[in-house]
Structures are given as C-alpha cells and as structure tokens.
PDB file of C-alpha atoms and ligand atoms in Angstrom:
ATOM      1  CA  MET A   1      -4.734  19.753 -13.336  1.00 42.00           C
ATOM      2  CA  ASN A   2      -7.704  17.628 -14.648  1.00 42.00           C
ATOM      3  CA  SER A   3     -10.902  17.103 -12.846  1.00 47.00           C
ATOM      4  CA  GLU A   4     -10.645  13.923 -10.746  1.00 63.00           C
ATOM      5  CA  THR A   5     -14.168  12.727 -11.460  1.00 68.00           C
ATOM      6  CA  ASP A   6     -13.203  10.390 -14.213  1.00 84.00           C
ATOM      7  CA  ILE A   7     -11.031   8.116 -12.156  1.00 91.00           C
ATOM      8  CA  ALA A   8     -12.470   4.674 -11.389  1.00 93.00           C
ATOM      9  CA  LEU A   9     -12.199   4.707  -7.572  1.00 96.00           C
ATOM     10  CA  GLN A  10     -13.093   1.398  -5.886  1.00 97.00           C
ATOM     11  CA  ASP A  11     -14.923   1.785  -2.581  1.00 97.00           C
ATOM     12  CA  TRP A  12     -13.673  -1.111  -0.323  1.00 98.00           C
ATOM     13  CA  ALA A  13     -15.339  -0.094   2.910  1.00 98.00           C
ATOM     14  CA  LEU A  14     -18.157  -2.274   4.255  1.00 98.00           C
ATOM     15  CA  PRO A  15     -21.375  -0.742   5.556  1.00 97.00           C
ATOM     16  CA  GLY A  16     -20.953   0.495   9.215  1.00 97.00           C
ATOM     17  CA  GLU A  17     -17.076   0.780   9.135  1.00 98.00           C
ATOM     18  CA  PRO A  18     -15.798   3.914  10.750  1.00 97.00           C
ATOM     19  CA  PHE A  19     -13.527   4.880   7.878  1.00 98.00           C
ATOM     20  CA  ARG A  20     -13.332   5.640   4.212  1.00 98.00           C
ATOM     21  CA  LEU A  21     -11.424   3.150   2.113  1.00 98.00           C
ATOM     22  CA  LEU A  22     -10.837   3.923  -1.547  1.00 98.00           C
ATOM     23  CA  ALA A  23      -8.543   2.028  -3.926  1.00 98.00           C
ATOM     24  CA  VAL A  24      -7.320   2.696  -7.491  1.00 98.00           C
ATOM     25  CA  ALA A  25      -5.684   0.372  -9.984  1.00 98.00           C
ATOM     26  CA  LEU A  26      -2.295   1.771 -11.137  1.00 98.00           C
ATOM     27  CA  ASP A  27      -3.348   1.823 -14.813  1.00 96.00           C
ATOM     28  CA  ALA A  28      -6.526   3.887 -13.985  1.00 95.00           C
ATOM     29  CA  ALA A  29      -5.012   7.156 -14.989  1.00 94.00           C
ATOM     30  CA  ASP A  30      -1.921   8.934 -16.248  1.00 95.00           C
ATOM     31  CA  TRP A  31      -1.130  10.074 -12.736  1.00 96.00           C
ATOM     32  CA  ALA A  32       1.751  12.549 -13.518  1.00 93.00           C
ATOM     33  CA  GLU A  33      -0.477  14.707 -15.617  1.00 94.00           C
ATOM     34  CA  ARG A  34      -2.877  15.181 -12.830  1.00 95.00           C
ATOM     35  CA  LEU A  35      -0.488  16.202 -10.065  1.00 97.00           C
ATOM     36  CA  PRO A  36       0.638  19.636  -9.015  1.00 96.00           C
ATOM     37  CA  ALA A  37       4.293  20.374  -9.877  1.00 97.00           C
ATOM     38  CA  GLU A  38       5.817  19.391  -6.475  1.00 96.00           C
ATOM     39  CA  ALA A  39       3.851  16.100  -6.247  1.00 97.00           C
ATOM     40  CA  ARG A  40       4.683  15.284  -9.857  1.00 97.00           C
ATOM     41  CA  ALA A  41       8.381  15.789  -9.277  1.00 97.00           C
ATOM     42  CA  ARG A  42       8.248  13.412  -6.327  1.00 96.00           C
ATOM     43  CA  ALA A  43       6.564  10.605  -8.439  1.00 96.00           C
ATOM     44  CA  GLU A  44       8.866  11.255 -11.427  1.00 95.00           C
ATOM     45  CA  ARG A  45      11.973  10.514  -9.296  1.00 97.00           C
ATOM     46  CA  PHE A  46      11.125   6.771  -9.934  1.00 97.00           C
ATOM     47  CA  THR A  47      12.479   5.378 -13.382  1.00 95.00           C
ATOM     48  CA  ASP A  48      10.807   2.058 -13.184  1.00 97.00           C
ATOM     49  CA  PRO A  49       7.367   2.523 -14.740  1.00 96.00           C
ATOM     50  CA  LYS A  50       5.477   0.530 -11.995  1.00 96.00           C
ATOM     51  CA  ALA A  51       7.188   2.292  -9.185  1.00 97.00           C
ATOM     52  CA  ARG A  52       6.373   5.594 -10.896  1.00 97.00           C
ATOM     53  CA  ALA A  53       2.823   4.737 -11.220  1.00 98.00           C
ATOM     54  CA  ARG A  54       2.539   3.633  -7.602  1.00 98.00           C
ATOM     55  CA  ALA A  55       4.192   6.834  -6.462  1.00 98.00           C
ATOM     56  CA  GLY A  56       1.986   8.922  -8.914  1.00 98.00           C
ATOM     57  CA  ALA A  57      -1.198   7.210  -7.528  1.00 98.00           C
ATOM     58  CA  SER A  58      -0.073   7.803  -3.853  1.00 98.00           C
ATOM     59  CA  GLU A  59       0.693  11.420  -4.568  1.00 97.00           C
ATOM     60  CA  TRP A  60      -2.725  11.794  -6.309  1.00 98.00           C
ATOM     61  CA  PHE A  61      -4.522  10.574  -3.208  1.00 98.00           C
ATOM     62  CA  LYS A  62      -2.473  13.083  -1.014  1.00 97.00           C
ATOM     63  CA  ALA A  63      -2.520  16.077  -3.368  1.00 97.00           C
ATOM     64  CA  CYS A  64      -5.826  15.821  -5.266  1.00 97.00           C
ATOM     65  CA  TRP A  65      -8.373  13.303  -3.717  1.00 97.00           C
ATOM     66  CA  LEU A  66      -7.743  14.214  -0.006  1.00 98.00           C
ATOM     67  CA  PRO A  67      -8.098  18.114  -0.415  1.00 97.00           C
ATOM     68  CA  ARG A  68     -11.303  17.614  -2.492  1.00 96.00           C
ATOM     69  CA  GLU A  69     -12.664  15.065   0.127  1.00 96.00           C
ATOM     70  CA  LEU A  70     -11.876  17.612   2.907  1.00 97.00           C
ATOM     71  CA  GLY A  71     -13.126  20.716   1.056  1.00 97.00           C
ATOM     72  CA  LEU A  72      -9.705  22.323   1.253  1.00 97.00           C
ATOM     73  CA  GLU A  73      -7.561  23.969  -1.356  1.00 96.00           C
ATOM     74  CA  ARG A  74      -4.573  21.925  -0.280  1.00 95.00           C
ATOM     75  CA  VAL A  75      -3.635  19.576   2.510  1.00 97.00           C
ATOM     76  CA  GLU A  76      -0.452  20.340   4.552  1.00 97.00           C
ATOM     77  CA  TRP A  77       1.585  17.458   6.020  1.00 97.00           C
ATOM     78  CA  LYS A  78       3.633  16.863   9.101  1.00 96.00           C
ATOM     79  CA  THR A  79       6.035  13.805   9.097  1.00 95.00           C
ATOM     80  CA  GLY A  80       6.275  11.742  12.420  1.00 89.00           C
ATOM     81  CA  ALA A  81       9.414  10.548  13.896  1.00 87.00           C
ATOM     82  CA  HIS A  82       9.281   7.265  11.890  1.00 90.00           C
ATOM     83  CA  GLY A  83       8.190   8.764   8.658  1.00 91.00           C
ATOM     84  CA  LYS A  84       4.396   8.695   8.877  1.00 94.00           C
ATOM     85  CA  PRO A  85       2.905  11.577   6.956  1.00 95.00           C
ATOM     86  CA  ARG A  86       0.035  13.175   8.844  1.00 96.00           C
ATOM     87  CA  PRO A  87      -2.484  15.775   7.777  1.00 97.00           C
ATOM     88  CA  ALA A  88      -1.708  19.078   9.515  1.00 97.00           C
ATOM     89  CA  ARG A  89      -3.171  22.542  10.175  1.00 97.00           C
ATOM     90  CA  ALA A  90      -6.631  22.753   8.729  1.00 97.00           C
ATOM     91  CA  ALA A  91      -6.738  18.942   8.069  1.00 97.00           C
ATOM     92  CA  ALA A  92      -5.159  18.082  11.530  1.00 96.00           C
ATOM     93  CA  GLY A  93      -8.364  16.555  12.741  1.00 94.00           C
ATOM     94  CA  TRP A  94      -8.187  13.744  10.179  1.00 97.00           C
ATOM     95  CA  GLY A  95      -6.417  10.376  10.179  1.00 97.00           C
ATOM     96  CA  PHE A  96      -5.155   9.287   6.812  1.00 98.00           C
ATOM     97  CA  ASN A  97      -2.845   6.620   5.542  1.00 98.00           C
ATOM     98  CA  LEU A  98      -2.128   4.640   2.365  1.00 98.00           C
ATOM     99  CA  SER A  99      -0.654   1.425   1.119  1.00 98.00           C
ATOM    100  CA  HIS A 100       0.661   0.256  -2.320  1.00 97.00           C
ATOM    101  CA  ALA A 101       0.953  -3.376  -3.348  1.00 97.00           C
ATOM    102  CA  GLY A 102       0.853  -5.253  -6.665  1.00 97.00           C
ATOM    103  CA  ASP A 103      -1.361  -3.272  -9.073  1.00 97.00           C
ATOM    104  CA  TYR A 104      -3.186  -1.156  -6.548  1.00 98.00           C
ATOM    105  CA  VAL A 105      -2.990   1.673  -4.167  1.00 98.00           C
ATOM    106  CA  VAL A 106      -5.463   2.110  -1.246  1.00 98.00           C
ATOM    107  CA  ALA A 107      -6.089   5.121   1.005  1.00 98.00           C
ATOM    108  CA  ALA A 108      -7.848   5.205   4.309  1.00 98.00           C
ATOM    109  CA  LEU A 109      -9.368   8.258   6.035  1.00 98.00           C
ATOM    110  CA  ALA A 110     -11.180   8.636   9.369  1.00 98.00           C
ATOM    111  CA  LYS A 111     -11.955  11.593  11.633  1.00 96.00           C
ATOM    112  CA  ALA A 112     -10.089  12.226  14.838  1.00 84.00           C
ATOM    113  CA  THR A 113      -8.100   8.984  14.724  1.00 89.00           C
ATOM    114  CA  SER A 114      -4.718   7.763  13.957  1.00 95.00           C
ATOM    115  CA  ILE A 115      -5.204   5.184  11.108  1.00 98.00           C
ATOM    116  CA  GLY A 116      -3.082   2.688   9.303  1.00 97.00           C
ATOM    117  CA  VAL A 117      -3.895   0.657   6.253  1.00 98.00           C
ATOM    118  CA  ASP A 118      -1.928  -2.258   4.589  1.00 98.00           C
ATOM    119  CA  LEU A 119      -2.441  -4.224   1.306  1.00 98.00           C
ATOM    120  CA  GLU A 120      -0.367  -7.333   0.528  1.00 98.00           C
ATOM    121  CA  SER A 121      -0.566  -9.353  -2.560  1.00 98.00           C
ATOM    122  CA  LEU A 122      -0.680 -13.099  -1.809  1.00 97.00           C
ATOM    123  CA  ALA A 123       1.446 -13.540  -5.067  1.00 95.00           C
ATOM    124  CA  ARG A 124       4.373 -11.763  -3.381  1.00 94.00           C
ATOM    125  CA  LYS A 125       7.459 -13.911  -3.168  1.00 94.00           C
ATOM    126  CA  THR A 126       8.685 -14.099   0.416  1.00 94.00           C
ATOM    127  CA  ASP A 127      10.437 -16.563   2.706  1.00 95.00           C
ATOM    128  CA  MET A 128       7.553 -16.883   5.090  1.00 95.00           C
ATOM    129  CA  ALA A 129       9.388 -18.677   7.851  1.00 93.00           C
ATOM    130  CA  ALA A 130      12.258 -16.231   7.936  1.00 95.00           C
ATOM    131  CA  LEU A 131       9.986 -13.039   7.826  1.00 94.00           C
ATOM    132  CA  GLY A 132       7.631 -14.605  10.228  1.00 94.00           C
ATOM    133  CA  GLU A 133      10.522 -14.928  12.777  1.00 94.00           C
ATOM    134  CA  ARG A 134      11.232 -11.301  12.428  1.00 92.00           C
ATOM    135  CA  VAL A 135       7.795  -9.701  12.394  1.00 92.00           C
ATOM    136  CA  PHE A 136       5.562 -11.998  14.340  1.00 96.00           C
ATOM    137  CA  SER A 137       5.094 -12.500  18.046  1.00 97.00           C
ATOM    138  CA  GLU A 138       5.107 -16.115  19.317  1.00 96.00           C
ATOM    139  CA  SER A 139       1.307 -16.409  19.216  1.00 97.00           C
ATOM    140  CA  GLU A 140       1.143 -14.955  15.780  1.00 98.00           C
ATOM    141  CA  ARG A 141       3.858 -17.298  14.427  1.00 97.00           C
ATOM    142  CA  ALA A 142       1.932 -20.295  15.649  1.00 97.00           C
ATOM    143  CA  LEU A 143      -1.250 -19.149  13.743  1.00 98.00           C
ATOM    144  CA  ALA A 144       0.759 -18.240  10.623  1.00 97.00           C
ATOM    145  CA  GLN A 145       2.418 -21.686  10.662  1.00 96.00           C
ATOM    146  CA  ALA A 146      -0.830 -23.515  11.263  1.00 97.00           C
ATOM    147  CA  GLY A 147      -2.724 -21.537   8.560  1.00 96.00           C
ATOM    148  CA  GLY A 148      -0.317 -21.405   5.669  1.00 94.00           C
ATOM    149  CA  ARG A 149       0.020 -18.635   3.099  1.00 96.00           C
ATOM    150  CA  GLU A 150      -3.571 -17.025   3.764  1.00 97.00           C
ATOM    151  CA  ALA A 151      -2.953 -16.901   7.373  1.00 98.00           C
ATOM    152  CA  PHE A 152       0.671 -15.544   6.957  1.00 98.00           C
ATOM    153  CA  PHE A 153      -0.567 -12.554   4.701  1.00 98.00           C
ATOM    154  CA  ALA A 154      -3.621 -11.837   6.850  1.00 98.00           C
ATOM    155  CA  LEU A 155      -1.535 -11.496   9.942  1.00 98.00           C
ATOM    156  CA  TRP A 156       1.238  -9.579   8.093  1.00 97.00           C
ATOM    157  CA  SER A 157      -1.135  -7.079   6.729  1.00 98.00           C
ATOM    158  CA  GLN A 158      -2.815  -6.661  10.151  1.00 98.00           C
ATOM    159  CA  LYS A 159       0.552  -6.165  11.752  1.00 97.00           C
ATOM    160  CA  GLU A 160       1.662  -3.611   9.111  1.00 96.00           C
ATOM    161  CA  ALA A 161      -1.704  -1.761   9.579  1.00 97.00           C
ATOM    162  CA  LEU A 162      -1.426  -1.659  13.362  1.00 97.00           C
ATOM    163  CA  LEU A 163       2.139  -0.369  13.251  1.00 96.00           C
ATOM    164  CA  LYS A 164       1.231   2.231  10.663  1.00 96.00           C
ATOM    165  CA  ALA A 165      -1.752   3.312  12.869  1.00 96.00           C
ATOM    166  CA  LEU A 166       0.622   3.829  15.692  1.00 95.00           C
ATOM    167  CA  GLY A 167       3.117   5.509  13.362  1.00 92.00           C
ATOM    168  CA  CYS A 168       6.079   3.663  14.712  1.00 89.00           C
ATOM    169  CA  GLY A 169       6.676   1.320  11.814  1.00 81.00           C
ATOM    170  CA  TRP A 170       8.841  -1.700  12.752  1.00 85.00           C
ATOM    171  CA  ALA A 171      11.096   0.344  14.748  1.00 83.00           C
ATOM    172  CA  ASN A 172       9.440  -0.412  18.003  1.00 83.00           C
ATOM    173  CA  GLY A 173      10.598  -3.893  18.732  1.00 87.00           C
ATOM    174  CA  ASN A 174       8.608  -4.095  22.049  1.00 88.00           C
ATOM    175  CA  ILE A 175       5.291  -3.513  20.162  1.00 90.00           C
ATOM    176  CA  VAL A 176       6.402  -5.829  17.292  1.00 90.00           C
ATOM    177  CA  ARG A 177       7.087  -8.772  19.708  1.00 92.00           C
ATOM    178  CA  ASN A 178       4.116  -8.297  21.967  1.00 95.00           C
ATOM    179  CA  THR A 179       1.042  -8.108  19.826  1.00 97.00           C
ATOM    180  CA  ARG A 180      -1.490 -10.949  19.838  1.00 98.00           C
ATOM    181  CA  LEU A 181      -3.258 -10.575  16.482  1.00 98.00           C
ATOM    182  CA  GLU A 182      -5.617 -13.329  15.455  1.00 98.00           C
ATOM    183  CA  ILE A 183      -7.233 -14.350  12.269  1.00 97.00           C
ATOM    184  CA  ALA A 184     -10.472 -12.314  12.629  1.00 98.00           C
ATOM    185  CA  ALA A 185     -12.472 -10.009  10.514  1.00 98.00           C
ATOM    186  CA  CYS A 186     -12.508  -7.373  13.284  1.00 98.00           C
ATOM    187  CA  GLN A 187     -10.600  -7.434  16.632  1.00 98.00           C
ATOM    188  CA  VAL A 188      -9.131  -5.302  19.244  1.00 98.00           C
ATOM    189  CA  GLU A 189      -5.391  -6.133  19.789  1.00 98.00           C
ATOM    190  CA  PRO A 190      -5.053  -6.677  23.465  1.00 98.00           C
ATOM    191  CA  SER A 191      -1.493  -5.184  24.050  1.00 96.00           C
ATOM    192  CA  THR A 192      -1.955  -1.931  22.208  1.00 96.00           C
ATOM    193  CA  ARG A 193      -5.888  -1.521  22.158  1.00 97.00           C
ATOM    194  CA  VAL A 194      -5.695  -0.866  18.388  1.00 97.00           C
ATOM    195  CA  ARG A 195      -8.892  -1.826  16.592  1.00 98.00           C
ATOM    196  CA  VAL A 196      -8.077  -3.960  13.383  1.00 98.00           C
ATOM    197  CA  TRP A 197     -10.270  -4.876  10.507  1.00 98.00           C
ATOM    198  CA  SER A 198      -9.127  -7.505   8.142  1.00 98.00           C
ATOM    199  CA  ARG A 199     -10.267  -9.359   4.879  1.00 98.00           C
ATOM    200  CA  ARG A 200      -9.250 -10.475   1.436  1.00 98.00           C
ATOM    201  CA  VAL A 201     -10.114  -8.270  -1.596  1.00 98.00           C
ATOM    202  CA  LEU A 202      -9.837  -8.387  -5.314  1.00 98.00           C
ATOM    203  CA  ASP A 203     -11.148 -11.984  -5.640  1.00 98.00           C
ATOM    204  CA  GLY A 204      -9.004 -13.150  -2.692  1.00 98.00           C
ATOM    205  CA  ALA A 205      -5.792 -12.118  -4.372  1.00 98.00           C
ATOM    206  CA  TYR A 206      -4.731  -9.560  -1.739  1.00 98.00           C
ATOM    207  CA  SER A 207      -4.995  -9.256   2.083  1.00 98.00           C
ATOM    208  CA  LEU A 208      -6.213  -5.924   3.360  1.00 98.00           C
ATOM    209  CA  ALA A 209      -6.101  -4.602   6.897  1.00 98.00           C
ATOM    210  CA  VAL A 210      -7.125  -1.226   8.467  1.00 98.00           C
ATOM    211  CA  ALA A 211      -6.231  -0.352  11.994  1.00 98.00           C
ATOM    212  CA  ILE A 212      -7.506   2.585  14.162  1.00 98.00           C
ATOM    213  CA  PHE A 213      -5.916   3.859  17.232  1.00 93.00           C
TER     214      PHE A 213
HETATM  215  C1  LIG B 301       7.017   2.403   6.140  1.00 59.51           C
HETATM  216  C2  LIG B 301       6.197   1.137   6.685  1.00 59.51           C
HETATM  217  C3  LIG B 301       5.489   1.520   7.927  1.00 59.51           C
HETATM  218  C4  LIG B 301       5.220   0.539   5.810  1.00 59.51           C
HETATM  219  O1  LIG B 301       5.780   0.398   4.492  1.00 59.51           O
HETATM  220  P1  LIG B 301       5.365  -0.687   3.410  1.00 59.51           P
HETATM  221  O2  LIG B 301       4.459  -1.746   3.951  1.00 59.51           O
HETATM  222  O3  LIG B 301       6.569  -1.022   2.671  1.00 59.51           O
HETATM  223  O4  LIG B 301       4.607   0.172   2.372  1.00 59.51           O
HETATM  224  P2  LIG B 301       3.052   0.566   2.131  1.00 59.51           P
HETATM  225  O5  LIG B 301       2.848   0.756   0.790  1.00 59.51           O
HETATM  226  O6  LIG B 301       2.133  -0.321   2.879  1.00 59.51           O
HETATM  227  O7  LIG B 301       2.922   2.002   2.782  1.00 59.51           O
HETATM  228  C5  LIG B 301       3.759   3.028   2.378  1.00 59.51           C
HETATM  229  C6  LIG B 301       2.985   4.280   2.884  1.00 59.51           C
HETATM  230  O8  LIG B 301       2.905   4.459   4.244  1.00 59.51           O
HETATM  231  C7  LIG B 301       3.021   5.812   4.658  1.00 59.51           C
HETATM  232  N1  LIG B 301       4.136   5.695   5.761  1.00 59.51           N
HETATM  233  C8  LIG B 301       5.445   5.963   5.625  1.00 59.51           C
HETATM  234  N2  LIG B 301       6.129   5.814   6.806  1.00 59.51           N
HETATM  235  C9  LIG B 301       4.993   5.390   7.657  1.00 59.51           C
HETATM  236  C10 LIG B 301       4.991   5.115   9.118  1.00 59.51           C
HETATM  237  N3  LIG B 301       6.050   5.141   9.903  1.00 59.51           N
HETATM  238  N4  LIG B 301       3.737   4.815   9.632  1.00 59.51           N
HETATM  239  C11 LIG B 301       2.644   4.738   8.875  1.00 59.51           C
HETATM  240  N5  LIG B 301       2.683   5.060   7.497  1.00 59.51           N
HETATM  241  C12 LIG B 301       3.835   5.261   7.087  1.00 59.51           C
HETATM  242  C13 LIG B 301       3.426   6.591   3.387  1.00 59.51           C
HETATM  243  O9  LIG B 301       2.239   7.330   2.971  1.00 59.51           O
HETATM  244  C14 LIG B 301       3.910   5.555   2.422  1.00 59.51           C
HETATM  245  O10 LIG B 301       3.567   5.844   1.050  1.00 59.51           O
HETATM  246  P3  LIG B 301       4.147   7.106   0.233  1.00 59.51           P
HETATM  247  O11 LIG B 301       5.594   7.231   0.653  1.00 59.51           O
HETATM  248  O12 LIG B 301       3.911   6.708  -1.092  1.00 59.51           O
HETATM  249  O13 LIG B 301       3.351   8.360   0.805  1.00 59.51           O
HETATM  250  C15 LIG B 301       7.188  -0.047   7.137  1.00 59.51           C
HETATM  251  O14 LIG B 301       7.748  -0.767   5.987  1.00 59.51           O
HETATM  252  C16 LIG B 301       8.364   0.303   7.922  1.00 59.51           C
HETATM  253  O15 LIG B 301       8.150   0.698   9.153  1.00 59.51           O
HETATM  254  N6  LIG B 301       9.533   0.285   7.529  1.00 59.51           N
HETATM  255  C17 LIG B 301      10.730   0.436   8.313  1.00 59.51           C
HETATM  256  C18 LIG B 301      11.785  -0.454   7.780  1.00 59.51           C
HETATM  257  C19 LIG B 301      11.511  -1.926   8.190  1.00 59.51           C
HETATM  258  O16 LIG B 301      11.771  -2.248   9.309  1.00 59.51           O
HETATM  259  N7  LIG B 301      11.030  -2.754   7.213  1.00 59.51           N
HETATM  260  C20 LIG B 301      10.861  -4.210   7.616  1.00 59.51           C
HETATM  261  C21 LIG B 301       9.596  -4.563   6.831  1.00 59.51           C
HETATM  262  S1  LIG B 301       9.498  -6.433   6.927  1.00 59.51           S
END
C-alpha cells in the first residue's frame, strides 16, 4: 500500500465547525492500488469506471484515511439495521459517514456523535416535483417549490444528511414526513433535534449538508 500523503485532500470544514470534512476528486488517485486486498475486491466489483472510482475512493477513506487519522492499525466496522457502517471496537467513540456524488467523495468525522453527510450535484437530472412529493414534508415541499432548483437540492442534501446521521435512511416514514428543515446555513431540526449545517461547494455546483445527532 502506498503512503497517503500525496493525495490532494480538500478540507471543506469551516472554522469552528465540530467535525472534520474532507473531500477527494475521483481522479485524484488510482484508488485500487492503494487499498488492502478486501477493500480492493469490494471496489473492483464495479465494472463501470466511474462507479469503480467512487467505490475505490470510499474504500480508501474507510480503510486508509480513517485508521491513519485515528492512529489505529485498522478500523473495524459494525453495520446498523439500515445499512449504516459505523466504526466499532477501538474506533467506537467516533462518528463517521461519507457521501459520493458527481466527481467527488466527501467524508465527515466527529467525536462521540452520530454523523451524516450528503453531497448532491445540482446538475443531477431529477423530477423535482415527483421526488419532492416522496421525500419532503409539507413545509419543506413549500420551500422547495418557492426556491427552485437550488432550494430543492439544499433541502434534499439536508434531509439525506439528517437521515444518515440517524442511520435510518428513508425507511422511517414518520421521520421523513415530519421534519421541518429550512434553507439555513446552520439549524436544529425541531422534530429530531438533529443539528444540520448546509452550504454549496465547488463553485456552487454541489449542495453539501452535514448533520450531527
Ligand atoms: C443509503 C442512503 C442513506 C444514502 O445513500 P445515497 O444518498 O444514495 O448515497 P451517498 O453517496 O450519499 O451515501 C452512501 C454512503 O452512505 C453510507 N450509508 C449506507 N447506508 C447508510 C445509512 N442507512 N445511514 C447512513 N449512512 C449510510 C455508506 O458509507 C455509503 O457508502 P459506501 O457504500 O461506499 O460505504 C439512502 O439512499 C437510503 O436510505 N436508501 C434506502 C433506499 C431508498 O429509500 N432510497 C430513496 C432515495 S430517494
């Protein structure tokens, strides 16, 4: 395995934020050659080159970056009921989550919390009205309709980050229907008490949200 110091990591956290937030462009490395065998095999299941690079960069964060960051030989993982991978054993005191979109993968890390991160490309083709019906509460739908594409993606990334922090994904319809997210740089969502940070990154081309529970 190569040393990791040559990878162009982008630090997306703002001063004072209670988490680390690091991103990589998919073309920043040949991910497969850096990965331990098991992680490489998982990434190499994908035949599409972009999907493979996404999986490779994600595996790199979990198998290479995180252990180095925590000063551990390796990080062990536990998978939650809805598929959320959580650091276990020696790393159990840490919250970690990652998101892939477009040409980037972003990872979020915070101590003693459950964290969720979501990145969405504003170029992504989607039927906003139909998706909004499924994923937003009434108040969020009204904000998305009034604010157009930028508002839609801001709210969508916030909602994904919140659900990822809770670890329930879209499976918990009650939470999905009852949140009252707003267009704000930082907020506490009233129905879940999850803290959510939100902004655009990469010259406004992507919506980013981080949530902590
Ligand atoms: C899995 C889910 C939480 C996020 O997925 P996504 O937005 O498609 O993908 P992202 O790139 O943002 O995040 C994927 C990463 O989140 C992590 N993850 C997987 N399940 C998770 C969960 N339940 N909670 C938090 N994080 C999760 C993984 O690390 C995954 O990456 P990896 O497989 O490379 O390790 C969400 O799609 C989900 O709950 N899906 C269930 C199916 C569904 O109802 N989908 C409708 C979407 S409109």
